[in-house]
């Protein structure tokens, strides 16, 4: 079995599980909101994991994850409005902070938000609300816990998109047997893009078919 590259577990030294000296804590409030923490988790789940290596992550992840010894798939779960979705982790390049999107002149597509700078590269940002039939939510909650919007960078072959989302839950590993089928009745706009649902004790997320998503974006954006 190959050894995993050492992960910079700064959360254990200067983060909330360390001495709390990280300057980013003022911005994120908690390590789980930091993009470094989120992307480190994604990187970890994509590697072949030696026995016992996940013990540290099991202890520090404050959000519920699906426990399955025979997990054969993984997805990144995120929220749009009040609904949760999962997208195959193998097409997720990274999760970034929510940054400014610059509109394009004469853009006609409702899906296309504009362009965004990701680590010096200009990428197209697209909204999935209309495509998935999800209403945008106005946050009027009195919950004191701060929720951070994110940009998810996805790529399949040469096609790359940036998706603004309202919240990222995290990477979840699961067994395909846990995926529940779609209802046999007429499909909604949302269900046309889904292959099923995955449940945890707290949420139910619709798993997006990446091929259908990329095909639809290619047809409706340009």
PDB file of C-alpha atoms in Angstrom:
ATOM      1  CA  UNK A   1       0.000   0.000   0.000  1.00  0.00           C
ATOM      2  CA  UNK A   2       1.308   3.420  -0.954  1.00  0.00           C
ATOM      3  CA  UNK A   3       1.946   5.938   1.797  1.00  0.00           C
ATOM      4  CA  UNK A   4      -0.052   9.129   1.812  1.00  0.00           C
ATOM      5  CA  UNK A   5       1.802  12.426   1.531  1.00  0.00           C
ATOM      6  CA  UNK A   6       1.866  14.210   4.867  1.00  0.00           C
ATOM      7  CA  UNK A   7      -1.094  16.541   5.280  1.00  0.00           C
ATOM      8  CA  UNK A   8      -0.515  19.956   6.778  1.00  0.00           C
ATOM      9  CA  UNK A   9      -2.766  19.507   9.804  1.00  0.00           C
ATOM     10  CA  UNK A  10      -2.419  23.100  10.956  1.00  0.00           C
ATOM     11  CA  UNK A  11      -5.757  22.806  12.740  1.00  0.00           C
ATOM     12  CA  UNK A  12      -4.029  20.630  15.356  1.00  0.00           C
ATOM     13  CA  UNK A  13      -1.228  23.101  16.010  1.00  0.00           C
ATOM     14  CA  UNK A  14      -2.489  26.651  15.505  1.00  0.00           C
ATOM     15  CA  UNK A  15      -6.191  25.992  14.877  1.00  0.00           C
ATOM     16  CA  UNK A  16      -9.155  25.269  17.132  1.00  0.00           C
ATOM     17  CA  UNK A  17      -7.633  21.931  18.185  1.00  0.00           C
ATOM     18  CA  UNK A  18      -4.306  23.652  18.904  1.00  0.00           C
ATOM     19  CA  UNK A  19      -3.375  26.962  20.475  1.00  0.00           C
ATOM     20  CA  UNK A  20      -5.853  29.104  18.457  1.00  0.00           C
ATOM     21  CA  UNK A  21      -3.111  31.409  17.171  1.00  0.00           C
ATOM     22  CA  UNK A  22      -3.958  31.082  13.457  1.00  0.00           C
ATOM     23  CA  UNK A  23      -4.721  34.565  12.061  1.00  0.00           C
ATOM     24  CA  UNK A  24      -7.343  33.046   9.724  1.00  0.00           C
ATOM     25  CA  UNK A  25      -9.569  32.193  12.702  1.00  0.00           C
ATOM     26  CA  UNK A  26     -10.691  35.819  12.820  1.00  0.00           C
ATOM     27  CA  UNK A  27     -12.033  35.386   9.299  1.00  0.00           C
ATOM     28  CA  UNK A  28     -13.425  31.830   9.461  1.00  0.00           C
ATOM     29  CA  UNK A  29     -14.355  31.458  13.177  1.00  0.00           C
ATOM     30  CA  UNK A  30     -13.666  27.705  12.990  1.00  0.00           C
ATOM     31  CA  UNK A  31     -11.221  25.506  11.063  1.00  0.00           C
ATOM     32  CA  UNK A  32     -14.067  23.615   9.405  1.00  0.00           C
ATOM     33  CA  UNK A  33     -14.930  26.798   7.463  1.00  0.00           C
ATOM     34  CA  UNK A  34     -11.400  27.218   6.078  1.00  0.00           C
ATOM     35  CA  UNK A  35     -10.783  26.176   2.471  1.00  0.00           C
ATOM     36  CA  UNK A  36      -7.464  24.583   3.461  1.00  0.00           C
ATOM     37  CA  UNK A  37      -9.311  22.261   5.838  1.00  0.00           C
ATOM     38  CA  UNK A  38     -12.000  21.426   3.245  1.00  0.00           C
ATOM     39  CA  UNK A  39      -9.525  20.748   0.429  1.00  0.00           C
ATOM     40  CA  UNK A  40      -7.276  18.698   2.724  1.00  0.00           C
ATOM     41  CA  UNK A  41     -10.257  16.498   3.497  1.00  0.00           C
ATOM     42  CA  UNK A  42     -11.016  16.081  -0.211  1.00  0.00           C
ATOM     43  CA  UNK A  43      -7.381  15.178  -0.927  1.00  0.00           C
ATOM     44  CA  UNK A  44      -7.371  12.667   1.893  1.00  0.00           C
ATOM     45  CA  UNK A  45     -10.491  10.853   0.689  1.00  0.00           C
ATOM     46  CA  UNK A  46      -9.105  10.560  -2.850  1.00  0.00           C
ATOM     47  CA  UNK A  47      -6.004   8.704  -1.690  1.00  0.00           C
ATOM     48  CA  UNK A  48      -5.617   5.021  -0.861  1.00  0.00           C
ATOM     49  CA  UNK A  49      -5.804   5.198   2.897  1.00  0.00           C
ATOM     50  CA  UNK A  50      -3.644   3.007   5.164  1.00  0.00           C
ATOM     51  CA  UNK A  51      -5.356   1.258   8.056  1.00  0.00           C
ATOM     52  CA  UNK A  52      -5.867   3.584  10.989  1.00  0.00           C
ATOM     53  CA  UNK A  53      -5.036   6.752   9.066  1.00  0.00           C
ATOM     54  CA  UNK A  54      -8.578   8.115   9.340  1.00  0.00           C
ATOM     55  CA  UNK A  55      -8.604   7.989  13.147  1.00  0.00           C
ATOM     56  CA  UNK A  56      -7.426  11.577  13.411  1.00  0.00           C
ATOM     57  CA  UNK A  57     -10.067  12.788  10.958  1.00  0.00           C
ATOM     58  CA  UNK A  58     -12.816  10.810  12.676  1.00  0.00           C
ATOM     59  CA  UNK A  59     -12.024  12.641  15.893  1.00  0.00           C
ATOM     60  CA  UNK A  60     -11.711  16.156  14.490  1.00  0.00           C
ATOM     61  CA  UNK A  61     -14.513  16.329  11.947  1.00  0.00           C
ATOM     62  CA  UNK A  62     -17.352  18.011  13.777  1.00  0.00           C
ATOM     63  CA  UNK A  63     -19.884  17.429  11.024  1.00  0.00           C
ATOM     64  CA  UNK A  64     -21.566  14.102  10.592  1.00  0.00           C
ATOM     65  CA  UNK A  65     -20.248  11.832   7.845  1.00  0.00           C
ATOM     66  CA  UNK A  66     -21.661   8.565   6.566  1.00  0.00           C
ATOM     67  CA  UNK A  67     -19.760   5.664   8.108  1.00  0.00           C
ATOM     68  CA  UNK A  68     -19.414   2.682   5.825  1.00  0.00           C
ATOM     69  CA  UNK A  69     -16.536   0.202   5.902  1.00  0.00           C
ATOM     70  CA  UNK A  70     -17.254  -0.832   2.311  1.00  0.00           C
ATOM     71  CA  UNK A  71     -17.584   2.651   0.841  1.00  0.00           C
ATOM     72  CA  UNK A  72     -17.008   2.549  -2.906  1.00  0.00           C
ATOM     73  CA  UNK A  73     -17.831   6.132  -3.868  1.00  0.00           C
ATOM     74  CA  UNK A  74     -17.532   9.676  -2.597  1.00  0.00           C
ATOM     75  CA  UNK A  75     -19.100  13.039  -3.302  1.00  0.00           C
ATOM     76  CA  UNK A  76     -18.847  16.634  -2.186  1.00  0.00           C
ATOM     77  CA  UNK A  77     -22.108  17.740  -0.585  1.00  0.00           C
ATOM     78  CA  UNK A  78     -23.193  21.363  -0.852  1.00  0.00           C
ATOM     79  CA  UNK A  79     -26.312  23.462  -0.365  1.00  0.00           C
ATOM     80  CA  UNK A  80     -28.259  25.638  -2.799  1.00  0.00           C
ATOM     81  CA  UNK A  81     -31.074  27.541  -1.116  1.00  0.00           C
ATOM     82  CA  UNK A  82     -32.661  25.040   1.249  1.00  0.00           C
ATOM     83  CA  UNK A  83     -31.689  21.930  -0.717  1.00  0.00           C
ATOM     84  CA  UNK A  84     -28.602  19.722  -0.505  1.00  0.00           C
ATOM     85  CA  UNK A  85     -26.805  18.159  -3.458  1.00  0.00           C
ATOM     86  CA  UNK A  86     -23.826  15.893  -3.951  1.00  0.00           C
ATOM     87  CA  UNK A  87     -21.396  15.930  -6.852  1.00  0.00           C
ATOM     88  CA  UNK A  88     -18.810  13.257  -7.647  1.00  0.00           C
ATOM     89  CA  UNK A  89     -15.589  14.155  -5.864  1.00  0.00           C
ATOM     90  CA  UNK A  90     -13.494  13.050  -8.856  1.00  0.00           C
ATOM     91  CA  UNK A  91     -14.666  16.078 -10.863  1.00  0.00           C
ATOM     92  CA  UNK A  92     -14.124  18.540  -8.008  1.00  0.00           C
ATOM     93  CA  UNK A  93     -10.867  20.422  -8.483  1.00  0.00           C
ATOM     94  CA  UNK A  94     -11.084  22.537  -5.346  1.00  0.00           C
ATOM     95  CA  UNK A  95     -13.277  24.580  -3.042  1.00  0.00           C
ATOM     96  CA  UNK A  96     -12.425  28.273  -2.778  1.00  0.00           C
ATOM     97  CA  UNK A  97     -13.609  31.305  -0.865  1.00  0.00           C
ATOM     98  CA  UNK A  98     -16.584  33.144  -2.309  1.00  0.00           C
ATOM     99  CA  UNK A  99     -15.091  35.929  -4.436  1.00  0.00           C
ATOM    100  CA  UNK A 100     -16.267  38.624  -6.816  1.00  0.00           C
ATOM    101  CA  UNK A 101     -17.793  37.518 -10.116  1.00  0.00           C
ATOM    102  CA  UNK A 102     -17.471  39.986 -12.988  1.00  0.00           C
ATOM    103  CA  UNK A 103     -20.343  40.049 -15.467  1.00  0.00           C
ATOM    104  CA  UNK A 104     -19.703  39.822 -19.186  1.00  0.00           C
ATOM    105  CA  UNK A 105     -21.068  42.348 -21.691  1.00  0.00           C
ATOM    106  CA  UNK A 106     -24.061  41.137 -23.696  1.00  0.00           C
ATOM    107  CA  UNK A 107     -24.313  37.851 -21.790  1.00  0.00           C
ATOM    108  CA  UNK A 108     -27.703  36.274 -22.461  1.00  0.00           C
ATOM    109  CA  UNK A 109     -27.696  33.034 -20.518  1.00  0.00           C
ATOM    110  CA  UNK A 110     -29.473  33.045 -17.148  1.00  0.00           C
ATOM    111  CA  UNK A 111     -27.014  30.418 -15.971  1.00  0.00           C
ATOM    112  CA  UNK A 112     -23.867  32.396 -16.698  1.00  0.00           C
ATOM    113  CA  UNK A 113     -22.924  34.707 -13.852  1.00  0.00           C
ATOM    114  CA  UNK A 114     -19.705  35.957 -15.418  1.00  0.00           C
ATOM    115  CA  UNK A 115     -16.011  35.337 -14.909  1.00  0.00           C
ATOM    116  CA  UNK A 116     -14.044  34.736 -11.735  1.00  0.00           C
ATOM    117  CA  UNK A 117     -10.333  34.654 -10.993  1.00  0.00           C
ATOM    118  CA  UNK A 118      -9.204  31.340  -9.492  1.00  0.00           C
ATOM    119  CA  UNK A 119      -5.513  31.336  -8.606  1.00  0.00           C
ATOM    120  CA  UNK A 120      -4.713  33.562 -11.567  1.00  0.00           C
ATOM    121  CA  UNK A 121      -6.877  31.633 -14.042  1.00  0.00           C
ATOM    122  CA  UNK A 122     -10.046  33.164 -15.495  1.00  0.00           C
ATOM    123  CA  UNK A 123     -12.984  30.744 -15.320  1.00  0.00           C
ATOM    124  CA  UNK A 124     -16.696  30.933 -16.083  1.00  0.00           C
ATOM    125  CA  UNK A 125     -19.034  31.014 -13.097  1.00  0.00           C
ATOM    126  CA  UNK A 126     -22.494  29.483 -13.488  1.00  0.00           C
ATOM    127  CA  UNK A 127     -25.545  29.461 -11.215  1.00  0.00           C
ATOM    128  CA  UNK A 128     -27.383  26.176 -10.806  1.00  0.00           C
ATOM    129  CA  UNK A 129     -30.551  27.499  -9.152  1.00  0.00           C
ATOM    130  CA  UNK A 130     -32.652  27.769 -12.325  1.00  0.00           C
ATOM    131  CA  UNK A 131     -31.140  24.653 -13.855  1.00  0.00           C
ATOM    132  CA  UNK A 132     -32.046  22.546 -10.824  1.00  0.00           C
ATOM    133  CA  UNK A 133     -35.299  24.357 -10.094  1.00  0.00           C
ATOM    134  CA  UNK A 134     -34.136  25.652  -6.717  1.00  0.00           C
ATOM    135  CA  UNK A 135     -35.260  28.959  -5.250  1.00  0.00           C
ATOM    136  CA  UNK A 136     -32.671  31.331  -3.870  1.00  0.00           C
ATOM    137  CA  UNK A 137     -32.962  31.715  -0.138  1.00  0.00           C
ATOM    138  CA  UNK A 138     -32.907  35.006   1.724  1.00  0.00           C
ATOM    139  CA  UNK A 139     -31.178  34.361   5.030  1.00  0.00           C
ATOM    140  CA  UNK A 140     -33.365  35.665   7.818  1.00  0.00           C
ATOM    141  CA  UNK A 141     -32.160  33.116  10.357  1.00  0.00           C
ATOM    142  CA  UNK A 142     -31.261  34.188  13.869  1.00  0.00           C
ATOM    143  CA  UNK A 143     -28.695  31.414  14.054  1.00  0.00           C
ATOM    144  CA  UNK A 144     -25.475  32.909  15.387  1.00  0.00           C
ATOM    145  CA  UNK A 145     -23.331  30.329  13.603  1.00  0.00           C
ATOM    146  CA  UNK A 146     -21.803  32.015  10.577  1.00  0.00           C
ATOM    147  CA  UNK A 147     -22.258  30.137   7.304  1.00  0.00           C
ATOM    148  CA  UNK A 148     -19.791  30.729   4.489  1.00  0.00           C
ATOM    149  CA  UNK A 149     -20.705  30.711   0.824  1.00  0.00           C
ATOM    150  CA  UNK A 150     -18.177  28.960  -1.421  1.00  0.00           C
ATOM    151  CA  UNK A 151     -17.087  28.531  -4.998  1.00  0.00           C
ATOM    152  CA  UNK A 152     -16.688  24.936  -6.175  1.00  0.00           C
ATOM    153  CA  UNK A 153     -14.403  24.425  -9.168  1.00  0.00           C
ATOM    154  CA  UNK A 154     -15.390  21.385 -11.242  1.00  0.00           C
ATOM    155  CA  UNK A 155     -13.764  19.937 -14.340  1.00  0.00           C
ATOM    156  CA  UNK A 156     -14.525  17.092 -16.736  1.00  0.00           C
ATOM    157  CA  UNK A 157     -12.157  16.554 -19.645  1.00  0.00           C
ATOM    158  CA  UNK A 158     -11.416  20.100 -20.891  1.00  0.00           C
ATOM    159  CA  UNK A 159     -14.605  21.686 -19.553  1.00  0.00           C
ATOM    160  CA  UNK A 160     -14.246  23.667 -16.342  1.00  0.00           C
ATOM    161  CA  UNK A 161     -16.824  25.653 -14.369  1.00  0.00           C
ATOM    162  CA  UNK A 162     -17.062  27.540 -11.106  1.00  0.00           C
ATOM    163  CA  UNK A 163     -20.261  26.957  -9.122  1.00  0.00           C
ATOM    164  CA  UNK A 164     -21.265  29.431  -6.393  1.00  0.00           C
ATOM    165  CA  UNK A 165     -22.984  27.574  -3.526  1.00  0.00           C
ATOM    166  CA  UNK A 166     -24.554  28.683  -0.259  1.00  0.00           C
ATOM    167  CA  UNK A 167     -22.708  26.199   1.945  1.00  0.00           C
ATOM    168  CA  UNK A 168     -20.339  23.228   1.723  1.00  0.00           C
ATOM    169  CA  UNK A 169     -21.042  20.251   3.983  1.00  0.00           C
ATOM    170  CA  UNK A 170     -17.914  18.303   3.053  1.00  0.00           C
ATOM    171  CA  UNK A 171     -16.716  15.157   1.298  1.00  0.00           C
ATOM    172  CA  UNK A 172     -18.746  12.050   2.122  1.00  0.00           C
ATOM    173  CA  UNK A 173     -17.787   8.452   1.385  1.00  0.00           C
ATOM    174  CA  UNK A 174     -20.637   6.010   0.899  1.00  0.00           C
ATOM    175  CA  UNK A 175     -21.622   2.627  -0.459  1.00  0.00           C
ATOM    176  CA  UNK A 176     -23.790   2.646  -3.580  1.00  0.00           C
ATOM    177  CA  UNK A 177     -26.282   0.437  -1.742  1.00  0.00           C
ATOM    178  CA  UNK A 178     -27.127   3.448   0.417  1.00  0.00           C
ATOM    179  CA  UNK A 179     -28.294   5.471  -2.588  1.00  0.00           C
ATOM    180  CA  UNK A 180     -32.098   5.571  -2.731  1.00  0.00           C
ATOM    181  CA  UNK A 181     -33.827   5.634  -6.104  1.00  0.00           C
ATOM    182  CA  UNK A 182     -35.753   8.548  -7.548  1.00  0.00           C
ATOM    183  CA  UNK A 183     -39.562   8.399  -7.378  1.00  0.00           C
ATOM    184  CA  UNK A 184     -41.207   6.681 -10.330  1.00  0.00           C
ATOM    185  CA  UNK A 185     -43.566   9.619 -10.850  1.00  0.00           C
ATOM    186  CA  UNK A 186     -42.941  12.461 -13.301  1.00  0.00           C
ATOM    187  CA  UNK A 187     -39.560  14.045 -12.678  1.00  0.00           C
ATOM    188  CA  UNK A 188     -39.066  17.647 -11.662  1.00  0.00           C
ATOM    189  CA  UNK A 189     -36.378  19.849 -13.188  1.00  0.00           C
ATOM    190  CA  UNK A 190     -34.130  18.929 -10.280  1.00  0.00           C
ATOM    191  CA  UNK A 191     -34.629  15.184 -10.580  1.00  0.00           C
ATOM    192  CA  UNK A 192     -33.692  15.232 -14.274  1.00  0.00           C
ATOM    193  CA  UNK A 193     -30.132  15.790 -13.071  1.00  0.00           C
ATOM    194  CA  UNK A 194     -30.133  13.287 -10.223  1.00  0.00           C
ATOM    195  CA  UNK A 195     -29.465   9.566  -9.997  1.00  0.00           C
ATOM    196  CA  UNK A 196     -30.686   9.149  -6.440  1.00  0.00           C
ATOM    197  CA  UNK A 197     -30.399  10.405  -2.879  1.00  0.00           C
ATOM    198  CA  UNK A 198     -27.954   9.800  -0.069  1.00  0.00           C
ATOM    199  CA  UNK A 199     -29.077  10.273   3.537  1.00  0.00           C
ATOM    200  CA  UNK A 200     -27.361  11.127   6.779  1.00  0.00           C
ATOM    201  CA  UNK A 201     -29.054  11.664  10.130  1.00  0.00           C
ATOM    202  CA  UNK A 202     -29.277  15.389   9.399  1.00  0.00           C
ATOM    203  CA  UNK A 203     -29.640  15.864   5.650  1.00  0.00           C
ATOM    204  CA  UNK A 204     -30.693  14.213   2.417  1.00  0.00           C
ATOM    205  CA  UNK A 205     -28.678  15.118  -0.672  1.00  0.00           C
ATOM    206  CA  UNK A 206     -29.545  14.507  -4.288  1.00  0.00           C
ATOM    207  CA  UNK A 207     -26.584  13.072  -6.199  1.00  0.00           C
ATOM    208  CA  UNK A 208     -26.026  14.940  -9.458  1.00  0.00           C
ATOM    209  CA  UNK A 209     -25.077  13.013 -12.602  1.00  0.00           C
ATOM    210  CA  UNK A 210     -21.942  14.853 -13.682  1.00  0.00           C
ATOM    211  CA  UNK A 211     -22.262  13.898 -17.349  1.00  0.00           C
ATOM    212  CA  UNK A 212     -25.777  15.350 -17.620  1.00  0.00           C
ATOM    213  CA  UNK A 213     -24.718  18.481 -15.736  1.00  0.00           C
ATOM    214  CA  UNK A 214     -21.762  19.207 -18.008  1.00  0.00           C
ATOM    215  CA  UNK A 215     -23.790  18.480 -21.144  1.00  0.00           C
ATOM    216  CA  UNK A 216     -26.554  20.826 -20.026  1.00  0.00           C
ATOM    217  CA  UNK A 217     -24.130  23.610 -19.115  1.00  0.00           C
ATOM    218  CA  UNK A 218     -22.464  23.323 -22.503  1.00  0.00           C
ATOM    219  CA  UNK A 219     -25.817  23.647 -24.281  1.00  0.00           C
ATOM    220  CA  UNK A 220     -27.402  26.375 -22.168  1.00  0.00           C
ATOM    221  CA  UNK A 221     -24.505  28.692 -21.386  1.00  0.00           C
ATOM    222  CA  UNK A 222     -23.142  29.331 -24.867  1.00  0.00           C
TER     223      UNK A 222
END
